[in-house]
Short mmCIF file of C-alpha atoms in Angstrom, two decimals:
data_model
loop_
_atom_site.label_atom_id
_atom_site.label_comp_id
_atom_site.label_asym_id
_atom_site.label_seq_id
_atom_site.Cartn_x
_atom_site.Cartn_y
_atom_site.Cartn_z
CA MET S 363 -27.29 -14.48 -17.40
CA ASN S 364 -25.91 -11.12 -16.36
CA PRO S 365 -22.30 -11.07 -17.56
CA SER S 366 -21.20 -8.72 -14.81
CA THR S 367 -22.10 -11.31 -12.17
CA HIS S 368 -20.84 -14.37 -14.01
CA SER S 369 -18.50 -16.33 -11.78
CA GLY S 370 -18.90 -19.90 -12.88
CA PRO S 371 -16.87 -21.93 -15.33
CA GLY S 372 -17.22 -21.41 -19.02
CA PRO S 373 -17.47 -18.30 -21.17
CA GLY S 374 -18.01 -14.97 -19.55
CA PRO S 375 -16.12 -11.76 -19.08
CA ALA S 376 -12.94 -11.93 -17.08
CA ALA S 377 -12.97 -10.09 -13.80
CA PRO S 378 -11.09 -6.82 -13.91
CA ALA S 379 -7.48 -7.31 -12.92
CA ALA S 380 -6.94 -5.76 -9.50
CA GLY S 381 -3.64 -4.34 -8.35
CA LEU S 382 -2.37 -3.05 -5.04
CA VAL S 383 0.26 -0.41 -4.36
CA LEU S 384 1.84 -0.31 -0.90
CA PHE S 385 2.60 3.39 -0.61
CA ALA S 386 5.20 4.75 1.81
CA HIS S 387 7.20 7.93 2.28
CA GLY S 388 10.63 6.86 1.03
CA SER S 389 14.18 7.11 2.36
CA ARG S 390 17.76 7.18 1.17
CA ASP S 391 18.55 4.41 3.68
CA PRO S 392 18.10 1.02 1.96
CA LEU S 393 17.39 -0.65 5.33
CA TRP S 394 14.31 1.57 5.75
CA HIS S 395 12.66 -0.18 2.79
CA ARG S 396 12.79 -3.65 4.34
CA PRO S 397 9.47 -3.52 6.27
CA MET S 398 7.53 -2.34 3.19
CA GLN S 399 9.13 -5.01 1.05
CA ALA S 400 8.45 -7.62 3.75
CA VAL S 401 4.74 -6.72 3.68
CA ARG S 402 4.73 -7.12 -0.10
CA ASP S 403 6.67 -10.38 0.06
CA GLN S 404 4.35 -11.87 2.68
CA LEU S 405 1.27 -10.84 0.69
CA LEU S 406 2.72 -12.43 -2.46
CA ALA S 407 3.62 -15.61 -0.54
CA GLU S 408 0.02 -15.88 0.67
CA GLN S 409 -1.55 -14.72 -2.61
CA PRO S 410 0.63 -16.04 -5.45
CA GLY S 411 -0.08 -14.17 -8.63
CA ALA S 412 -1.34 -11.04 -6.87
CA LEU S 413 -0.33 -7.82 -8.56
CA CYS S 414 1.31 -5.81 -5.78
CA LEU S 415 4.09 -3.24 -5.83
CA CYS S 416 5.73 -0.91 -3.35
CA ALA S 417 5.86 2.79 -4.26
CA TYR S 418 7.20 5.86 -2.56
CA LEU S 419 6.26 9.50 -2.26
CA GLU S 420 9.80 10.80 -2.57
CA ILE S 421 13.49 9.91 -2.49
CA SER S 422 12.95 6.19 -3.28
CA SER S 423 11.74 4.47 -6.40
CA PRO S 424 9.46 3.53 -7.89
CA SER S 425 7.29 6.59 -7.54
CA LEU S 426 3.54 6.16 -7.23
CA PRO S 427 2.93 7.21 -10.86
CA ALA S 428 5.56 4.70 -12.05
CA ALA S 429 4.07 1.87 -9.98
CA ILE S 430 0.56 2.64 -11.25
CA ALA S 431 1.83 2.70 -14.84
CA GLN S 432 3.53 -0.66 -14.30
CA LEU S 433 0.33 -2.23 -12.94
CA VAL S 434 -1.69 -0.78 -15.82
CA ALA S 435 0.85 -2.28 -18.24
CA GLN S 436 0.26 -5.64 -16.51
CA GLY S 437 -3.46 -5.33 -17.26
CA CYS S 438 -4.83 -3.86 -14.05
CA THR S 439 -8.07 -1.97 -14.42
CA ARG S 440 -8.62 -1.49 -10.66
CA ILE S 441 -5.81 -0.30 -8.42
CA THR S 442 -5.95 0.40 -4.72
CA VAL S 443 -3.25 2.42 -3.01
CA LEU S 444 -2.68 1.34 0.59
CA PRO S 445 -0.80 4.05 2.53
CA LEU S 446 1.69 2.46 4.93
CA PHE S 447 1.44 5.46 7.24
CA LEU S 448 0.54 5.45 10.92
CA GLY S 449 -2.00 8.24 10.48
CA THR S 450 -3.73 10.50 8.00
CA GLY S 451 -1.21 13.31 7.92
CA ARG S 452 -0.49 15.75 5.13
CA HIS S 453 0.91 13.10 2.80
CA ALA S 454 -2.24 10.97 2.98
CA ARG S 455 -4.61 13.93 3.14
CA GLU S 456 -3.08 16.18 0.45
CA ASP S 457 -0.25 14.60 -1.54
CA LEU S 458 -1.87 11.23 -2.22
CA PRO S 459 -5.21 12.59 -3.51
CA LEU S 460 -3.33 14.92 -5.86
CA LEU S 461 -1.17 12.07 -7.17
CA LEU S 462 -4.25 9.88 -7.65
CA GLU S 463 -6.07 12.62 -9.55
CA GLN S 464 -3.08 13.02 -11.88
CA ALA S 465 -2.98 9.24 -12.38
CA ARG S 466 -6.71 9.16 -13.17
CA GLN S 467 -6.09 11.69 -15.93
CA GLN S 468 -3.24 9.59 -17.32
CA HIS S 469 -5.20 6.31 -17.07
CA PRO S 470 -8.88 7.21 -17.62
CA GLY S 471 -10.01 3.58 -17.99
CA VAL S 472 -8.55 2.54 -14.63
CA GLN S 473 -10.37 2.72 -11.30
CA LEU S 474 -7.93 4.19 -8.77
CA ASP S 475 -8.78 4.23 -5.09
CA SER S 476 -7.01 4.92 -1.84
CA ALA S 477 -7.46 2.96 1.38
CA THR S 478 -7.25 4.41 4.87
CA PRO S 479 -3.68 4.51 6.21
CA VAL S 480 -2.84 1.21 7.90
CA GLY S 481 -2.05 2.87 11.22
CA GLU S 482 -5.71 3.76 11.64
CA ASP S 483 -6.84 0.15 11.34
CA PRO S 484 -7.97 -1.10 14.78
CA ARG S 485 -5.96 -4.30 14.26
CA VAL S 486 -2.74 -2.33 13.79
CA ILE S 487 -3.53 -0.11 16.78
CA GLY S 488 -4.14 -3.24 18.90
CA LEU S 489 -0.92 -4.87 17.75
CA LEU S 490 1.10 -1.72 18.46
CA ALA S 491 -0.46 -1.54 21.94
CA GLN S 492 0.52 -5.19 22.56
CA ILE S 493 4.08 -4.47 21.49
CA ALA S 494 4.17 -1.37 23.71
CA GLN S 495 2.89 -3.39 26.68
CA GLN S 496 5.85 -5.75 26.33
CA HIS S 497 8.15 -2.81 27.01
CA ILE S 498 6.42 -1.40 30.10
CA TYR S 499 7.93 -3.82 32.58
CA LYS S 500 10.85 -5.01 30.52
CA GLU S 501 14.14 -5.05 32.38
CA PRO S 502 16.67 -2.63 30.89
CA LYS S 503 19.68 -4.12 29.15
CA LEU S 504 22.95 -3.38 30.92
#
């Protein structure tokens, strides 16, 4: 039996612990954080035991390096960073790869990857278009 493909009961290596970081810009306004935390809370409600943290580029905490370190301390050997950005702007294109490279140097035994920003997912684009459509013919509030 190939231990890397073992998935049945009984002895065999444990699957690497996977973690997820929901990565956003950050803000001094505590109300700004609510949508990111709501995404995390819903994910954890649907996937109890998942290892998922929010992290922020600036202003807010935890920082991305701190969140990665916390997941590593919890035993994660694979961590994906999901940018909660509408597009691949400078933060996703330049800042995030630099932060990930620094984290790879600090945690050489950990696989660190970045996903495409959520705003580029066709499902998010479709949902935003649906929401926008609701406002085309909406009567103004007086």
